[in-house]
Structure formats: structure tokens, C-alpha cells
Amino acid sequence: MSPAVTNTEANPVRHEDHQSVYDGLLVNDAHWAFGTDFEDPLAGVDTTIPEGLDPHDLALYCLMLGDDALVLSHRLSEWCSNAPDLEEDIALANIALDLLGQARLLLARAAAADPSVVPALPPGSPVPAEDAFAFFRSAGDFRNVRLVEAPNGDFAETITRLLLFSSHRLEIFRRLAQHPDAVLAAVAAKGVKELAYHRDFAARWFVTLAQGTDVSRQRTQAALARAWPLKDELTQGHDVEIRVGVDPATTQVDLTTVLTQVLSAAALDAPKAPVLAGVNGLVGRDGMHTEALSLLLAEMQVVAREHPMGTW
Amino acid sequence: MNTTERAREIAATVTDPELPMLTLEDLGVLRDVRTDASGRVIVAVTPTYSGCPAVATMRDDLVHRLQASGFPDVSVQLELSPAWTTDWITDRGRQALREHGISAPGPAPRGPLPVTMSPTRRQLSCPRCGSHDTTSISEFGSTACKALYRCQACLEPFEHLKEI
């Protein structure tokens, strides 16, 4: 949109600024046809790495946090036009948008920290680094936890997962806001405010569903039983998280307090189900995923991979 | 008026693409306008939300407006810290919001964030009829920054800019 389109009393349109309303569209050069935006989300931000932080570790850590947000954002956006009512549809889309914003910043931060982790594309490729991460990596290169890749299931499952995820991420980001890397700290400080809204939204619905009808309670109970075995992967802590980020173990007490509060308001007990095992000890953070991620990526990436040089 | 002051004055007239009754300055998004030795104008903005899709438009609008006013070299930079808060919306901005039927935010929450399982309690007044008898419809509205409310007196729905 060009400035001439905005007409307010304080700021009347000056038509002489433009020959035609389409001029504004033609100002910038051709852009890659996919992705979220056409500008570095860290434009003008100082991305110098503080002393004592290993750039490769920092990049991997940003990928872990970024991939969690990207994959859950995609899952939540699958609800678009399918949610139980219009308000919840919009709420889920808004939460997806917040997470996508966090993902963009984190993936861009990963690329700036260690360009060698960005997937190699042919010379002359118009694809920015954040989009190269999103669209040109295969499942084995994604570092998200398996919790976020599971299919949405019903509304109760989506809410339950969002409750576990946002409660955990809020505790991580709260601590990450003091991280020595100024970019990571800024992303986290901003994210805390957004995640507080996500967690409240999920907690309210969780209690409403659990205390609603027999059917909604039964479904919420089933959703909790399904999500619970994947919860501990959030708090286990990969070596990289422990070395350069927030060790998730340090959030355990606060996370348990929050979840206990919500479960008690819902009058539901924490399931006793065992943790979902890894494959030879490898889990999502190591790039070991369930088949659900491959199917998700196939849909998310197909057009970009089909037209990697597409510009408009 | 020197060059920097003039550039600042022009940048301050650019409006938000999603809340066009607010200038970027009134929204608190415009953080700094300065010029360097070469005459380049450097504008610093702080995004409202991590995923705010309006940032690209804001940047383009700032560049176009300044270029049309005789500043050919403009660079828009992001300032991520401190994070944007609704507390930065000016009094003039709050007034403009109300005049356009949008309820202005209260003070942003500070300190620890306890989980709340009941609807957020806000003392709002309907921007149309002034009644305090309002009810929350949804914490998420047409954009990430707004919640949906309804006035119980005049029955009209209205938007509230969420405290963040």
C-alpha cells in the first residue's frame, strides 16, 4: 500500500505524490514469490555474537525454538475456517501469527549467527535465509519437539497441546529475556507478552471444556492422555539447550505449578502415562520425528520447492 | 528547522496501515529519526507484535513519504528492545482511537504473569454510548492487537486495544 491510499483528517491524501494508485506496487524490485515478507526481520539489528557463545550452538538453539514456533504455527493455521466458531477461528489464527513472527526472528537469528547451517540453494536464488530454513529443509533437519507436529485432532486436543506448549515456552522465554545474546533476549522479552495471552486462552478453554458437558469432559481427558507423554520432551533438555540457552530443567517447578493450577480448576488428574520414547534415544530436538512432520512439511513446502526461483 | 527536525516531522505524519487514525508516532512505534553525515535518514521503529504483518507496509510508507519530501536515502531499522508496549500510545493517540470507536488500552500488566482462567476483567466504557456495562466476546479480534467487546447498553460491538 502506498502512502497516498491513507486518507485521514490529520493526514489528507496528496494526489500529486503519485501518478497512479499502482505506482507504489512497482517501487521495489521483484521478490521471491513465497514466504512471509520480503525484508530481513532483523534489518538494522546488531547481530554480533557476545563473547563466550559458540555461533554454531547459538544457531542450533535458535532453530530449536524457531522450529517449535513454525511447526505449531502451521498446525494452528490449519484451523482457519474450521474452528467451532468465528471468534475461536480468529483467536487461533492470531496465535499462529504471533508464533510465525517469533519463528521468523529466530530463524533469521540462526542464519546470522552461523550461515553454514542455512540450506544451500543454487546461485542466484531469491530465497531469503529464513525461508530457506522453512521451505528447503527435510524433516530430519527440523529441531522442534514432537509435541508440536502431531496432527490437530479435535478442538480439545488443540487446546490441550497449546496449554502445555505455551505454559512451557512462557517459562523459557521469561528466563531467556536475560540471555547475553541481545537479539535472543529481545525476541524472548517480546514473546513473553504474547505467550501470556496464548496461555490464558488455552487455560480458559481447557477448564471450560473439562467442566462442560460429559462429552467435552471426556474428550478433554482423552486429549490430555494423548498429549502428556510428549510433554516431557519439552523439559528434558538437549545438550545445546543446556549449553547456550535456558536449561528447561530450571523451569520444571514453575511449569508444574501452572499446570497443577489449571488441572485443579478443571478437576482433572495429571495422567500417569509413560514418556513417549525416542528412537535409539533420539527425539525431536535431534531431528528424529514422527511421520506427521513429513506430511505437514510436504504440504507446507510443495509450492516453494516446485518453483524455487519464482519471483513476482 | 534543521534537516533532522524536518525528517522527523515528516516521519511523524505517517499513519499505521491497520489503525489509520493513528500516526506511527502516536502509536509509539516510531522510536527515532536521525540523519548521518551523508544526509541519509535513519528511522528506527519497534514492531507492535512479533508477527505484525504491518511492519513491511510501515517501512514502505516511511520510505516513500520521506523520499517524496526530498530525502532520497532512507533506511528503516528495527529496534527490538525494549519491546513495544501499549503504554507508549500517546494521549492524542488514545483520543483518536476513542473517536474512531476503538476502546483505548489501560496500563500494561507488569511483573509476574499469573495464569488466569476467568475472563480478563477490564473497566471499559463503550466508545459509542459511554456505558460501563460491557461484556467480552473474545480476547482476539481482527488484528493481533485487539480484543472484541459488546456494549450491553447500546448493544453495539466494539474493539478494545489490548494491554501488552
PDB file of N, CA and C in Angstrom, chain A residues 37 97, chain B residues 15-19 24 27 48-49 51-61:
ATOM      1  N   ASP A  37       7.438 -12.352   4.094  1.00  0.00           N
ATOM      2  CA  ASP A  37       7.701 -10.940   3.904  1.00  0.00           C
ATOM      3  C   ASP A  37       8.951 -10.855   3.045  1.00  0.00           C
ATOM      4  N   LEU A  97      -0.158 -16.449  14.097  1.00  0.00           N
ATOM      5  CA  LEU A  97       0.601 -15.316  13.551  1.00  0.00           C
ATOM      6  C   LEU A  97       1.700 -14.871  14.520  1.00  0.00           C
TER       7      LEU A  97
ATOM      8  N   THR B  15       0.978   7.218   8.912  1.00  0.00           N
ATOM      9  CA  THR B  15      -0.020   6.558   9.770  1.00  0.00           C
ATOM     10  C   THR B  15       0.144   5.049   9.750  1.00  0.00           C
ATOM     11  N   ASP B  16      -0.449   4.402  10.739  1.00  0.00           N
ATOM     12  CA  ASP B  16      -0.415   2.947  10.833  1.00  0.00           C
ATOM     13  C   ASP B  16      -1.371   2.365   9.790  1.00  0.00           C
ATOM     14  N   PRO B  17      -0.935   1.337   9.035  1.00  0.00           N
ATOM     15  CA  PRO B  17      -1.815   0.808   7.982  1.00  0.00           C
ATOM     16  C   PRO B  17      -3.071   0.130   8.523  1.00  0.00           C
ATOM     17  N   GLU B  18      -3.014  -0.397   9.756  1.00  0.00           N
ATOM     18  CA  GLU B  18      -4.193  -1.081  10.283  1.00  0.00           C
ATOM     19  C   GLU B  18      -5.022  -0.205  11.218  1.00  0.00           C
ATOM     20  N   LEU B  19      -4.404   0.835  11.755  1.00  0.00           N
ATOM     21  CA  LEU B  19      -5.128   1.792  12.599  1.00  0.00           C
ATOM     22  C   LEU B  19      -4.877   3.177  12.009  1.00  0.00           C
ATOM     23  N   LEU B  24       2.299   6.746  13.303  1.00  0.00           N
ATOM     24  CA  LEU B  24       3.253   5.819  13.913  1.00  0.00           C
ATOM     25  C   LEU B  24       3.819   6.424  15.191  1.00  0.00           C
ATOM     26  N   LEU B  27       1.246   5.920  17.929  1.00  0.00           N
ATOM     27  CA  LEU B  27       1.203   4.504  18.296  1.00  0.00           C
ATOM     28  C   LEU B  27       2.426   4.124  19.136  1.00  0.00           C
ATOM     29  N   THR B  48       4.907  -3.799  16.902  1.00  0.00           N
ATOM     30  CA  THR B  48       3.960  -3.980  17.999  1.00  0.00           C
ATOM     31  C   THR B  48       3.946  -5.428  18.475  1.00  0.00           C
ATOM     32  N   TYR B  49       3.790  -6.373  17.514  1.00  0.00           N
ATOM     33  CA  TYR B  49       3.790  -7.801  17.824  1.00  0.00           C
ATOM     34  C   TYR B  49       4.858  -8.468  16.967  1.00  0.00           C
ATOM     35  N   GLY B  51       4.743 -10.937  15.058  1.00  0.00           N
ATOM     36  CA  GLY B  51       4.297 -11.311  13.723  1.00  0.00           C
ATOM     37  C   GLY B  51       3.514 -10.211  13.037  1.00  0.00           C
ATOM     38  N   CYS B  52       3.643  -8.991  13.504  1.00  0.00           N
ATOM     39  CA  CYS B  52       2.826  -7.903  12.951  1.00  0.00           C
ATOM     40  C   CYS B  52       3.059  -7.771  11.452  1.00  0.00           C
ATOM     41  N   PRO B  53       2.025  -8.073  10.638  1.00  0.00           N
ATOM     42  CA  PRO B  53       2.221  -8.043   9.185  1.00  0.00           C
ATOM     43  C   PRO B  53       2.279  -6.617   8.643  1.00  0.00           C
ATOM     44  N   ALA B  54       2.033  -5.631   9.496  1.00  0.00           N
ATOM     45  CA  ALA B  54       2.011  -4.243   9.022  1.00  0.00           C
ATOM     46  C   ALA B  54       3.406  -3.637   8.950  1.00  0.00           C
ATOM     47  N   VAL B  55       4.405  -4.320   9.502  1.00  0.00           N
ATOM     48  CA  VAL B  55       5.745  -3.718   9.562  1.00  0.00           C
ATOM     49  C   VAL B  55       6.282  -3.378   8.163  1.00  0.00           C
ATOM     50  N   ALA B  56       6.085  -4.293   7.213  1.00  0.00           N
ATOM     51  CA  ALA B  56       6.604  -4.054   5.862  1.00  0.00           C
ATOM     52  C   ALA B  56       5.948  -2.815   5.250  1.00  0.00           C
ATOM     53  N   THR B  57       4.631  -2.673   5.477  1.00  0.00           N
ATOM     54  CA  THR B  57       3.914  -1.509   4.949  1.00  0.00           C
ATOM     55  C   THR B  57       4.382  -0.225   5.632  1.00  0.00           C
ATOM     56  N   MET B  58       4.569  -0.302   6.942  1.00  0.00           N
ATOM     57  CA  MET B  58       5.076   0.872   7.669  1.00  0.00           C
ATOM     58  C   MET B  58       6.408   1.324   7.081  1.00  0.00           C
ATOM     59  N   ARG B  59       7.272   0.346   6.851  1.00  0.00           N
ATOM     60  CA  ARG B  59       8.594   0.664   6.312  1.00  0.00           C
ATOM     61  C   ARG B  59       8.464   1.320   4.944  1.00  0.00           C
ATOM     62  N   ASP B  60       7.656   0.714   4.067  1.00  0.00           N
ATOM     63  CA  ASP B  60       7.476   1.271   2.721  1.00  0.00           C
ATOM     64  C   ASP B  60       6.888   2.678   2.787  1.00  0.00           C
ATOM     65  N   ASP B  61       5.891   2.869   3.673  1.00  0.00           N
ATOM     66  CA  ASP B  61       5.255   4.176   3.781  1.00  0.00           C
ATOM     67  C   ASP B  61       6.242   5.230   4.266  1.00  0.00           C
TER      68      ASP B  61
END
